[in-house]
Short mmCIF file of C-alpha atoms in Angstrom, two decimals:
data_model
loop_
_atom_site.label_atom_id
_atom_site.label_comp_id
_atom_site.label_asym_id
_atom_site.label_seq_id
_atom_site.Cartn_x
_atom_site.Cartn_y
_atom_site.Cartn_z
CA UNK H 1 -14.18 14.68 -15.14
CA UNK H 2 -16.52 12.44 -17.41
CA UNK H 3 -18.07 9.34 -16.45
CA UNK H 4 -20.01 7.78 -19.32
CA UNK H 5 -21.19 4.84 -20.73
CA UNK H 6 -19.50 3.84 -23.97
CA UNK H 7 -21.43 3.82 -27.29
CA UNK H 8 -23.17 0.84 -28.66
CA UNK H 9 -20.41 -1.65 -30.48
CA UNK H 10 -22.13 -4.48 -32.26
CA UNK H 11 -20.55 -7.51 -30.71
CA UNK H 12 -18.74 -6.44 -28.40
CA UNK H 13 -21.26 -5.69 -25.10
CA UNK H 14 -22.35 -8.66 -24.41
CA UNK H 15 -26.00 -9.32 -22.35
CA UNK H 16 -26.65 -5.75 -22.75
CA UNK H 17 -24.27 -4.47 -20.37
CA UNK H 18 -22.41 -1.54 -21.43
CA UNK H 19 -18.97 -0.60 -19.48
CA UNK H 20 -18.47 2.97 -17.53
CA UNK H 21 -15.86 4.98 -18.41
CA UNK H 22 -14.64 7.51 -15.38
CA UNK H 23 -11.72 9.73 -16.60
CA UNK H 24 -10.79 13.62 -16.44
CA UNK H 25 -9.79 13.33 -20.25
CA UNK H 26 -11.61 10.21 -22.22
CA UNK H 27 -9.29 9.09 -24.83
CA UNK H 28 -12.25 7.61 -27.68
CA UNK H 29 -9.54 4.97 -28.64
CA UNK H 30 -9.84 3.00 -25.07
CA UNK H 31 -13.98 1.97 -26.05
CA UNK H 32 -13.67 -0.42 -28.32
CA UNK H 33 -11.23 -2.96 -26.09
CA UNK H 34 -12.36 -6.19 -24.79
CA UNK H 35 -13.93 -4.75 -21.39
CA UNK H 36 -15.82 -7.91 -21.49
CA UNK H 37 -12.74 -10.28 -20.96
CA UNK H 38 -10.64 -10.69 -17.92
CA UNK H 39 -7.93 -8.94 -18.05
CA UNK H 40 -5.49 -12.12 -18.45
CA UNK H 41 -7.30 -13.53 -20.83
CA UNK H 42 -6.54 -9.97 -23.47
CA UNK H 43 -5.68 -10.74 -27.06
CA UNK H 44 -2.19 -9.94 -27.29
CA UNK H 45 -2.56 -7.47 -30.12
CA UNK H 46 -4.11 -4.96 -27.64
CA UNK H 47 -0.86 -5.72 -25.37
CA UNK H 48 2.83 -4.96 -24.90
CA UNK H 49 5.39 -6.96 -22.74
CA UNK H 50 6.62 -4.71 -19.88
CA UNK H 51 8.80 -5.27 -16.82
CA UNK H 52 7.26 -4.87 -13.77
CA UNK H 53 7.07 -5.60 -9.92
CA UNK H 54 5.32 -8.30 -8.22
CA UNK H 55 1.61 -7.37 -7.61
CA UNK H 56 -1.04 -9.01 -5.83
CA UNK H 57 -3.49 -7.87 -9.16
CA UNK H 58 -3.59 -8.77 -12.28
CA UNK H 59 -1.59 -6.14 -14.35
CA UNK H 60 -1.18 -5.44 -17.92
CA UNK H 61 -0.09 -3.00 -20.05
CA UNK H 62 -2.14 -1.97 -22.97
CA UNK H 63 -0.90 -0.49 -26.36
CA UNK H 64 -3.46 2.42 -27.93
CA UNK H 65 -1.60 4.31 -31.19
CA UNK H 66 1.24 5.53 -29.61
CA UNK H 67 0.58 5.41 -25.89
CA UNK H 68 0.69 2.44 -23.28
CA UNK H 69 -1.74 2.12 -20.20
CA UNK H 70 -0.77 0.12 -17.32
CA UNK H 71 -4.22 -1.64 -16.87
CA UNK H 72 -4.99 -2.70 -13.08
CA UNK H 73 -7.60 -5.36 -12.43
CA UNK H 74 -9.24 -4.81 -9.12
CA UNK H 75 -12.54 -4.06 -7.06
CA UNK H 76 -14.61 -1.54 -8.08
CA UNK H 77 -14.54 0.54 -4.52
CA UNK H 78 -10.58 0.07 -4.45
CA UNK H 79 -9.88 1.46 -8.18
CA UNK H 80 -11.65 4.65 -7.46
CA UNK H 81 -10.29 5.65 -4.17
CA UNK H 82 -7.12 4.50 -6.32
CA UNK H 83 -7.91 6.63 -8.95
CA UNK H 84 -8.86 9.69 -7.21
CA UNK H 85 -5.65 9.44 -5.00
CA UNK H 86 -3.48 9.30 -7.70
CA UNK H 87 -5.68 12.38 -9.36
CA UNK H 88 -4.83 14.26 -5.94
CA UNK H 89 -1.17 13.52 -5.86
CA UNK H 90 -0.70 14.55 -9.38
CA UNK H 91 -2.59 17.70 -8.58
CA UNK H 92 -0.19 18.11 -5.59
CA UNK H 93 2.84 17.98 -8.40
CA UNK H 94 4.04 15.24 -5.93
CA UNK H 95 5.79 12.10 -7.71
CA UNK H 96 3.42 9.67 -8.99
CA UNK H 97 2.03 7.94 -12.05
CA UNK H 98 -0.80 9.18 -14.02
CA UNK H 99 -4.52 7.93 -13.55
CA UNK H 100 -6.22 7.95 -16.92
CA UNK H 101 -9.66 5.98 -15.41
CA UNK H 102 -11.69 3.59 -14.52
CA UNK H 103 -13.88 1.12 -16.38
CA UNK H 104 -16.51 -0.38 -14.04
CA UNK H 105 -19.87 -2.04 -14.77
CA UNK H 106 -17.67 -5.03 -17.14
CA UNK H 107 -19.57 -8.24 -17.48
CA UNK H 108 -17.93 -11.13 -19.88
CA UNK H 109 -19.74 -13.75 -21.90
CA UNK H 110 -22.34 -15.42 -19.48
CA UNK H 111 -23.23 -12.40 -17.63
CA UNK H 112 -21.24 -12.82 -14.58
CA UNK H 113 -19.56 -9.34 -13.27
CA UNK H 114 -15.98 -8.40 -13.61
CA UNK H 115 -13.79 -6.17 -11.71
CA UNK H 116 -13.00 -2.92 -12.22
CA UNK H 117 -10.02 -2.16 -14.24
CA UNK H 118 -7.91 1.17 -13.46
CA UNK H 119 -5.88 3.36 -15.89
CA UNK H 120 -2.45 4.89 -15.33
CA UNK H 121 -0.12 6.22 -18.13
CA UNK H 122 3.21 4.40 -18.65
CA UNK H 123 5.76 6.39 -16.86
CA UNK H 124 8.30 6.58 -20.23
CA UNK H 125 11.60 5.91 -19.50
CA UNK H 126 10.80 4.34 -16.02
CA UNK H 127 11.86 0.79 -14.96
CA UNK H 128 10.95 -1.31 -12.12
CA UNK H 129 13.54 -2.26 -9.67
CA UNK H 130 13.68 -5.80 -10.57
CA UNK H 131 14.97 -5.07 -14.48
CA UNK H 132 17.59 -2.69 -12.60
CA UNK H 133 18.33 -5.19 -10.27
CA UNK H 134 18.46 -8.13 -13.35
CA UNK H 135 22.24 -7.72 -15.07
CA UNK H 136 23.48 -7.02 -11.11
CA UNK H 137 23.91 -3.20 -10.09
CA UNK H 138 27.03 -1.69 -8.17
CA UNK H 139 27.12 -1.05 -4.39
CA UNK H 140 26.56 2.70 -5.05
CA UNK H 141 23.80 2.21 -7.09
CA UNK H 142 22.02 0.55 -4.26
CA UNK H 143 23.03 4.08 -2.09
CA UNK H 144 21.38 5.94 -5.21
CA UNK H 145 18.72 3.66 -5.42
CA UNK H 146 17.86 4.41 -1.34
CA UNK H 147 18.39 8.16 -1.67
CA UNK H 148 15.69 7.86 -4.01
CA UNK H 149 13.62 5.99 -1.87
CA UNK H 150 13.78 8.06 0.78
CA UNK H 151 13.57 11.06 -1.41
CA UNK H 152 10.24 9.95 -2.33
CA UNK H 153 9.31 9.18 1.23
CA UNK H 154 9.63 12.37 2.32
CA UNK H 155 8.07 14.70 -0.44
CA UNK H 156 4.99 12.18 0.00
CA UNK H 157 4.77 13.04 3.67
CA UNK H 158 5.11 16.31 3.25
CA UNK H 159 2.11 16.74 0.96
CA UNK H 160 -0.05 14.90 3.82
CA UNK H 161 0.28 11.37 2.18
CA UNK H 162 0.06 8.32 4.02
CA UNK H 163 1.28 5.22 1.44
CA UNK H 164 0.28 2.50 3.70
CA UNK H 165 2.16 0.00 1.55
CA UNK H 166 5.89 1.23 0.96
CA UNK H 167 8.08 -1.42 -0.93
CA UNK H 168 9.94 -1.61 -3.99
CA UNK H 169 7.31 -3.11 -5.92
CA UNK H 170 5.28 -0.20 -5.95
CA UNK H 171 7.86 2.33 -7.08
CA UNK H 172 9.57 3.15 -11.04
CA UNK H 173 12.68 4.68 -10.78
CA UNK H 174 14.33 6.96 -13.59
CA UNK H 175 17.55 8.36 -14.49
CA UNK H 176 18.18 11.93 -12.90
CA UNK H 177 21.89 12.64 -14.16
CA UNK H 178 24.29 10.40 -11.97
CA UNK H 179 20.93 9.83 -9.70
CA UNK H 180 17.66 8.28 -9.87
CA UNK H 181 14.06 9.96 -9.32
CA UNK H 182 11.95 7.51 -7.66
CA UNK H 183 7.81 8.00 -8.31
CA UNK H 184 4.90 5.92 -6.44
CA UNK H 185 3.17 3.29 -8.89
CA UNK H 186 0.31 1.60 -6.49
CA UNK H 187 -1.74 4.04 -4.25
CA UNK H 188 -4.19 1.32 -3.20
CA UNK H 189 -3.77 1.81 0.52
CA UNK H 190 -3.12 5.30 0.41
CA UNK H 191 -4.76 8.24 2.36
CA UNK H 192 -4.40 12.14 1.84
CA UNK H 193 -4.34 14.39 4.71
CA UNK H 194 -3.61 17.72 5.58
CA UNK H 195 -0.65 17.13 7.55
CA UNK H 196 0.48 13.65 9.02
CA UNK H 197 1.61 13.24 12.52
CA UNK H 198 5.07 12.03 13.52
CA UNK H 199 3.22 8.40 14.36
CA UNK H 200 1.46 8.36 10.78
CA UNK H 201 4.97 9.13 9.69
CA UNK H 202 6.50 6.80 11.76
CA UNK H 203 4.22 3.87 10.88
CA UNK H 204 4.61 4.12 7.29
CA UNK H 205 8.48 4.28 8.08
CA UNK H 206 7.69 0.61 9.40
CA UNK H 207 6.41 -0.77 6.79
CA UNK H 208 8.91 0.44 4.51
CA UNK H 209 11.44 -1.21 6.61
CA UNK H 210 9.64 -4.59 6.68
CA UNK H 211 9.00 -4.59 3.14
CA UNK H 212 12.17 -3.16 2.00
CA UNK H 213 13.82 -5.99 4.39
CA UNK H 214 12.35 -9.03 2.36
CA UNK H 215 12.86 -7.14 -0.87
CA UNK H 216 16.64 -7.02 -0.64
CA UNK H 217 16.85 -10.67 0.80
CA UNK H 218 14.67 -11.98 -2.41
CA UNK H 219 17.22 -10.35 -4.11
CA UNK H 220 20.54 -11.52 -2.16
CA UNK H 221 18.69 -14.99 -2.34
CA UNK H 222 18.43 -14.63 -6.44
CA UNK H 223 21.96 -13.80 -6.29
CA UNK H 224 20.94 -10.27 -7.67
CA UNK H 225 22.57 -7.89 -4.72
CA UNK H 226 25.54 -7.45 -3.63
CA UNK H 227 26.94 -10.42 -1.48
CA UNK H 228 28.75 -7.59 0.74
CA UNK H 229 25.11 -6.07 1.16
CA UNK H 230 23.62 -6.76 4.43
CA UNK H 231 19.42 -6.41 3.71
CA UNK H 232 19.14 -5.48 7.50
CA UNK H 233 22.02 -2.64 7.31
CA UNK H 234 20.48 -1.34 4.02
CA UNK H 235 17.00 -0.68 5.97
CA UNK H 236 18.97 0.93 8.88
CA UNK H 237 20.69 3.32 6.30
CA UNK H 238 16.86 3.87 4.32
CA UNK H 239 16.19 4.75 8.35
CA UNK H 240 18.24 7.13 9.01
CA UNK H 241 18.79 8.75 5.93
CA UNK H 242 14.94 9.45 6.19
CA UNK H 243 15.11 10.91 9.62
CA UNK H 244 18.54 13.07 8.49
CA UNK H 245 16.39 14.64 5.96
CA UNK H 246 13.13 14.86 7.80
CA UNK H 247 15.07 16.99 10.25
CA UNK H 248 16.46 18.75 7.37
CA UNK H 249 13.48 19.85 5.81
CA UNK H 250 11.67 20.45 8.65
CA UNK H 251 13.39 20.87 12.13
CA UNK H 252 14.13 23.10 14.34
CA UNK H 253 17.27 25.32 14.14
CA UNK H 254 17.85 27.87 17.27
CA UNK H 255 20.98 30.17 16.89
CA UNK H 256 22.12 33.57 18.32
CA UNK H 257 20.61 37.22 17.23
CA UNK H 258 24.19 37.90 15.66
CA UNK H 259 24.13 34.72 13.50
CA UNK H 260 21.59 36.25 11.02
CA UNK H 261 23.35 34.56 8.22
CA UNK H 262 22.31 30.94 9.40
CA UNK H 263 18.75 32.14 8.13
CA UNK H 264 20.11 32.17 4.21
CA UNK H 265 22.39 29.14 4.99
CA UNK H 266 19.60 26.98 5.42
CA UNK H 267 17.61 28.23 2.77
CA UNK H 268 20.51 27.30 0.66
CA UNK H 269 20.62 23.45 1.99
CA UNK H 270 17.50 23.00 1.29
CA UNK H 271 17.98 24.69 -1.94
CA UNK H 272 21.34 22.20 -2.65
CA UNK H 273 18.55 19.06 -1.70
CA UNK H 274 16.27 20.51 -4.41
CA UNK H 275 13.65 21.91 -2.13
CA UNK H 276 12.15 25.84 -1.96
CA UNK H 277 11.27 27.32 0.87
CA UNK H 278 7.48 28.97 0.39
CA UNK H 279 7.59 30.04 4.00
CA UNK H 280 9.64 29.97 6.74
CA UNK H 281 8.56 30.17 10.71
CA UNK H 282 11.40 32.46 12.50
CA UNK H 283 10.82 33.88 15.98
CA UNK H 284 12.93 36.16 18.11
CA UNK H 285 12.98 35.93 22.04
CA UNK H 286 12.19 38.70 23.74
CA UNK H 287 15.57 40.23 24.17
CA UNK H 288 16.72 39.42 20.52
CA UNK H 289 19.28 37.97 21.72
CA UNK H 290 18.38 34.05 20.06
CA UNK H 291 16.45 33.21 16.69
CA UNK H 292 14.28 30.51 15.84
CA UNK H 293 13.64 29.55 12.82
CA UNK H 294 11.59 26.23 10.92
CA UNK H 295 10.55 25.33 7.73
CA UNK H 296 6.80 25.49 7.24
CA UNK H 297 6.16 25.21 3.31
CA UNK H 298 8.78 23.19 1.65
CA UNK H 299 8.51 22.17 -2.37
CA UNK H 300 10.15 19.91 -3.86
CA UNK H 301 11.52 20.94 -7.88
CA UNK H 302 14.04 23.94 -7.07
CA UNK H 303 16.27 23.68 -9.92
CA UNK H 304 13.68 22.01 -12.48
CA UNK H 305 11.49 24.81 -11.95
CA UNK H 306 13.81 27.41 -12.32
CA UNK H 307 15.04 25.23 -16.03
CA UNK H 308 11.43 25.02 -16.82
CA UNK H 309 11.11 28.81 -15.94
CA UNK H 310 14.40 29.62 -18.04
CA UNK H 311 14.42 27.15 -21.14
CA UNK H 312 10.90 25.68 -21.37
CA UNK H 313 12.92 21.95 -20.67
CA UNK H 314 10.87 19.58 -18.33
CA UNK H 315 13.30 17.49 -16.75
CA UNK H 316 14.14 15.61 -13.31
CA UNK H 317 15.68 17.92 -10.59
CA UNK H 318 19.14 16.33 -10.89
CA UNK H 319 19.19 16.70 -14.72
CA UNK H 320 17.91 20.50 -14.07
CA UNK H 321 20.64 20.38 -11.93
CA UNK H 322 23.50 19.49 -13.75
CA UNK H 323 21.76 21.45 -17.01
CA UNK H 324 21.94 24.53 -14.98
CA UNK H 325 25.49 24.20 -14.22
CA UNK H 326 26.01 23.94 -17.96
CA UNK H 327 24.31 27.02 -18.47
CA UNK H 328 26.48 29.05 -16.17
CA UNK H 329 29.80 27.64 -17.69
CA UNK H 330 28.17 28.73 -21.16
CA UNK H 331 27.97 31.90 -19.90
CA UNK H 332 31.41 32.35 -18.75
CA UNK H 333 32.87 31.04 -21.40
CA UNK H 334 30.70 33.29 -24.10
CA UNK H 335 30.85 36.35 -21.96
CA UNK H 336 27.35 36.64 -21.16
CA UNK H 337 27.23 37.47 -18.05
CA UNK H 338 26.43 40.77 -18.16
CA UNK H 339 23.59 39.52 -19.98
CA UNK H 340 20.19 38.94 -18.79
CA UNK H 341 19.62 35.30 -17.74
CA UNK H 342 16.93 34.50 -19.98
CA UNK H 343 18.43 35.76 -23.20
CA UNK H 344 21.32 33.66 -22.25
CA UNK H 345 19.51 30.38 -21.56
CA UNK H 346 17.90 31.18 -24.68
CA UNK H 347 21.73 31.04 -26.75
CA UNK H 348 22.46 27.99 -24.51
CA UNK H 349 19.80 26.24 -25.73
CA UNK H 350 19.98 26.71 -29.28
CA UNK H 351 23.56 26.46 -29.61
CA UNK H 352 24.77 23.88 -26.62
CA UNK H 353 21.18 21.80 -25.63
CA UNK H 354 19.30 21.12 -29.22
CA UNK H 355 22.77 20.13 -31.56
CA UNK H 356 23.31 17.54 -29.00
CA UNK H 357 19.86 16.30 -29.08
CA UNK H 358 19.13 16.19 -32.73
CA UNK H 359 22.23 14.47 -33.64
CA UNK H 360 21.49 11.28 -31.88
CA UNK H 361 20.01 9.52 -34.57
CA UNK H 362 16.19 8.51 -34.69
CA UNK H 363 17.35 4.63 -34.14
CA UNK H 364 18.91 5.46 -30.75
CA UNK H 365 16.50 8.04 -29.75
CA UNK H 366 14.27 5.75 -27.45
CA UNK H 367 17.74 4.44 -25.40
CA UNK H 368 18.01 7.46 -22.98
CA UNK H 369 15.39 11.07 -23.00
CA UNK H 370 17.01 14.03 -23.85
CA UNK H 371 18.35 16.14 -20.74
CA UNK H 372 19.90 12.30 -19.74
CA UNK H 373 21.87 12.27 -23.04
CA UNK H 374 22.97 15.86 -22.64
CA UNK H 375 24.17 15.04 -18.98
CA UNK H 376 25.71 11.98 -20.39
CA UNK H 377 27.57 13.86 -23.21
CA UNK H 378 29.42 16.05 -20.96
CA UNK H 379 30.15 13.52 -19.42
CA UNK H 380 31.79 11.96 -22.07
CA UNK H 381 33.34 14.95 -22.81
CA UNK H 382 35.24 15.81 -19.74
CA UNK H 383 36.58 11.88 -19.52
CA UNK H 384 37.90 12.22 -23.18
CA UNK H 385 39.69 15.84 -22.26
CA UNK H 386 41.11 14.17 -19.46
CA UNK H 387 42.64 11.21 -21.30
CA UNK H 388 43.73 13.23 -24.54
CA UNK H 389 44.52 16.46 -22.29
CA UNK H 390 42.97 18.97 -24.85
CA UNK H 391 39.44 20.77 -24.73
CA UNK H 392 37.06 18.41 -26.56
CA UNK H 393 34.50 20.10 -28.13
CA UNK H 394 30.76 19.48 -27.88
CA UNK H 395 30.17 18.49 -31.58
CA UNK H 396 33.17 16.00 -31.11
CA UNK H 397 32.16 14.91 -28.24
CA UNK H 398 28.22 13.95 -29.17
CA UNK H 399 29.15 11.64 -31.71
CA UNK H 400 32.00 10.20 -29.26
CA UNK H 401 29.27 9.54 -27.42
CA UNK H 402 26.78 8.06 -29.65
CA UNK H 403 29.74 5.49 -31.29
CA UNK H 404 30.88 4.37 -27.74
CA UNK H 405 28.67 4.63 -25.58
CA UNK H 406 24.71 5.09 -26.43
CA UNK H 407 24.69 2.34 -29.31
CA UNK H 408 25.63 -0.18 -27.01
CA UNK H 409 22.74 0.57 -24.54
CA UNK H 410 18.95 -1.03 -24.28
CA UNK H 411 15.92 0.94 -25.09
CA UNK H 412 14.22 2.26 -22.23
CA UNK H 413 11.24 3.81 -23.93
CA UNK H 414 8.39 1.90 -25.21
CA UNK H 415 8.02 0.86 -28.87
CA UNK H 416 5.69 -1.41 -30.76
CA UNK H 417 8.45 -3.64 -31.11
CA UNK H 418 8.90 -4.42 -27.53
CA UNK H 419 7.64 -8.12 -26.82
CA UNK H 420 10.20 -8.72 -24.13
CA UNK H 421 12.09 -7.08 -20.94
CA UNK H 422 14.62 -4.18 -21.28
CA UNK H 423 17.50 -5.92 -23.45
CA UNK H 424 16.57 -9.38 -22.71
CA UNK H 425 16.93 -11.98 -25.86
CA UNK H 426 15.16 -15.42 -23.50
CA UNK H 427 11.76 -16.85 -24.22
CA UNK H 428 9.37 -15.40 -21.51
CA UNK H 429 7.30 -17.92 -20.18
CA UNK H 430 4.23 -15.66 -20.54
CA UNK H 431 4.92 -13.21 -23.23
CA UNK H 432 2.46 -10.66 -21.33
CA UNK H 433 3.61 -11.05 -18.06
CA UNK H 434 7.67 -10.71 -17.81
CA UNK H 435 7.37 -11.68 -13.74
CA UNK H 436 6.91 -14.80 -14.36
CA UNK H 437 10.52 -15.23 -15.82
CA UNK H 438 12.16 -16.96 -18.38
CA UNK H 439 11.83 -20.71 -20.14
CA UNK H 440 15.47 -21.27 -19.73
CA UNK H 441 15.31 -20.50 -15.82
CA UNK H 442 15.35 -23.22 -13.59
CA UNK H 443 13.50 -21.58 -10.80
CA UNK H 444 10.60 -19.18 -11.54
CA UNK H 445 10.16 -15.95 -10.16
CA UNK H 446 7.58 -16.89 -6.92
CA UNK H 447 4.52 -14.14 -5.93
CA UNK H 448 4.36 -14.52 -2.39
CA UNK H 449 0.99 -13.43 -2.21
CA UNK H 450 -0.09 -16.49 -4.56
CA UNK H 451 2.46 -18.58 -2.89
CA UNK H 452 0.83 -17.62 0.64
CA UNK H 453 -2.98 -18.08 -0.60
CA UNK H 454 -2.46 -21.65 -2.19
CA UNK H 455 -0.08 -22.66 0.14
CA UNK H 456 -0.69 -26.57 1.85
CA UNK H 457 -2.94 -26.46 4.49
CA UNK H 458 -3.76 -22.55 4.12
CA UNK H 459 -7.00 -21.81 4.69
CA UNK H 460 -9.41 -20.03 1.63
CA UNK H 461 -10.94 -17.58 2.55
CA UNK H 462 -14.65 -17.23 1.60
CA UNK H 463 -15.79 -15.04 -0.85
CA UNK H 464 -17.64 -13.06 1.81
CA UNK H 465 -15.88 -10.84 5.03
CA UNK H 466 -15.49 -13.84 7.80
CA UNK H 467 -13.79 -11.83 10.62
CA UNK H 468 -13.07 -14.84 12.31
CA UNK H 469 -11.32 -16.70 9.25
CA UNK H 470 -8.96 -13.39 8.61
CA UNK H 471 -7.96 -13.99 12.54
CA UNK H 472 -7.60 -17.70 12.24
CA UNK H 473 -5.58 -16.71 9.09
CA UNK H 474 -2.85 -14.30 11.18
CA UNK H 475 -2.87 -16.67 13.78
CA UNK H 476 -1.37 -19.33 11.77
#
């Protein structure tokens, strides 16, 4: 990890104040941006136009080369405990974006301090729930959308993490195959421990709810869900589909001596929900004649591992997955089972995974990343055998594919092109901040944060910690 001060740049270090740059791997290009602005006030050649959730922060996402930084303006103290949580999640493998620093120590034009600004990576092919949620999605994407959620949830507690601030604002969501992967985007009021207790657990579970709750009625209210979508079912169902899997991963199971198989069975569940088992707690009573057995070390990544291991292909664990599957008809059908696995991942590759990929052309590339297209091909594929009842093959199928079906879909990587939201044509009424909404709208997307702070007859709070005005505050 460096933390430096950046070299001398005539004219742009005002008052002789020189910015610190705190980051595991520098990246030279970030020095010479306008530390000495506020964020907001950026030159928009430095910037690209991204969707994103409401924050209480100023947020912006910066454009270096080839590479966009979500940029986070905040306190100094609250970016680095940001910063190294993020930098211990990531070193967890649990799903998260990707600090790239801190810049502290920023001053503008007259000397007065700045905050802090704090560096993740764009998440590529990631989109906020609020550009899902924008041309209306189906009642079963909402299910997928929870699943995910919870998903998330869980492999969070299980590494020892306590969010602390659990809502939809602060989670990207991706395409895993006919899923989505859900990965944590603001760890501000997160804390790392080595195991969480059922009330830690619990208490985030709350907030999640409560959050969640208003999230879904913005959205009813904006005409964006579902009418036949209750907000207060939907947090039940995030509930319990939490504690179902909780108790999956990690309960109890008691079973008789002669039931040895129920050992492997679960393994295999757990397996089936995309979690390995690194080491399992079984215990025999005295007279052998009852087992015990709970999870103790549970991973998420079971079937994107074993692709990784196999193919070298870094996917989501659905796409693995479904890629897998694939595999194993390929095999079947080519006679290779006799064959070691390896050497026939290796043929499946090269002759089933890469022709699909490099025929999409370079245009369309940025619409959907590679193991998505291939899950979407076949796909494709098995819809056209049904409906012309013949064995479609691959090659026909891929350009199927690309003429019905991927042409007709938005980008959802970033270009240098991109001044506006995911396949929207409206003015923005900010072109840097898409949350704000769209000229043409008659009501504006509303932060309730801002809404709440500049409310009538809401009292500011001083710059300074008054105890007693934060109490008057929730009192009112």
């Amino acid at each position: 990890m460096l933390c430096a001060s950046a070299p001398e740049a005539p004219g742009r270090w005002l008052n002789g104040a020189v910015p610190r740059f705190l980051a595991a791997q520098p990246d030279a290009r970030l020095i010479p941006l306008p530390w000495h602005l506020p964020l907001e006030q950026w030159p928009t050649d430095v910037l690209v136009a991204l969707p994103r959730g409401i924050s209480r922060h100023v947020v912006r996402f910066i454009q270096v080369g080839s590479e966009v930084f979500a940029a986070k303006e905040v306190l100094e103290g609250s970016a680095m405990h940001e910063y190294r949580m993020l930098t211990d999640l990531n070193r967890l493998r649990a799903p998260a974006v990707e600090p790239s620093g801190v810049v502290s120590g920023r001053v503008d034009a007259h000397g007065s301090p700045l905050d802090s600004i704090l560096l993740t990576r764009h998440l590529q092919f990631s989109l906020p729930y609020r550009s899902l949620f924008s041309t209306g999605v189906r009642r079963e994407t909402v299910s997928r959308l929870i699943d995910a959620m919870v998903v998330l949830l869980a492999r969070l507690h299980l590494t020892g993490f306590l969010w602390g601030d659990v809502s939809l604002s602060n989670i990207l969501f991706r395409r895993d195959a006919g899923e989505f992967a859900a990965y944590l985007v603001d760890a501000e009021t997160g804390e790392l421990h080595d195991t969480l207790s059922d009330g830690q657990r619990l208490h985030d579970l709350d907030i999640a709810v409560v959050n969640l709750f208003g999230e879904f009625s913005d959205l009813r209210e904006g005409r964006l869900l579902d009418e036949q979508l209750d907000p207060l079912a939907l947090v039940k169902q995030i509930e319990t589909r939490y504690h179902d899997l909780w108790q999956e991963l990690t309960g109890v199971e008691e079973f008789a001596g002669s039931e040895l198989s129920r050992i492997e069975s679960r393994v295999r569940r757990l397996n089936n929900l995309g979690f390995d088992v690194a080491e399992l707690d079984i215990q025999t009573s005295p007279t052998g004649e009852t087992i015990r057995i709970q999870p103790k070390v549970v991973d998420a990544g079971h079937h994107s591992r074993r692709l990784l291991r196999l193919t070298g292909l870094d996917t989501e664990e659905n796409q693995a997955r479904r890629l897998l599957n694939d595999l194993d008809t390929y095999r079947v059908q080519h006679s290779l089972s006799h064959v070691e696995e390896s050497v026939a991942a290796h043929q499946w590759l090269m002759n089933a995974f890469v022709p699909v990929v490099t025929a999409i052309p370079p245009d369309l590339a940025g619409k959907r990343e590679p193991a998505q297209i291939f899950h979407e091909v076949l796909d494709y594929r098995w819809y056209q055998s049904q409906r012309e009842r013949r064995e479609v093959p691959l090659t026909e199928a891929v350009q199927g594919y690309i003429r019905d079906v991927l042409s007709a879909l938005p980008d959802e990587v970033i270009s240098s092109e991109m001044i506006s939201p995911l396949g929207e044509t409206r003015q923005l009424v900010n072109p840097l901040d898409p949350s704000q909404g769209f000229v043409d709208e008659e009501d504006m997307p509303v932060d309730p944060w801002e809404a709440e702070a500049y409310a009538p007859g809401t009292e500011v709070l001083p710059d300074h910690l008054d105890i007693d005005a934060l109490r008057r505050r929730a009192r009112s």
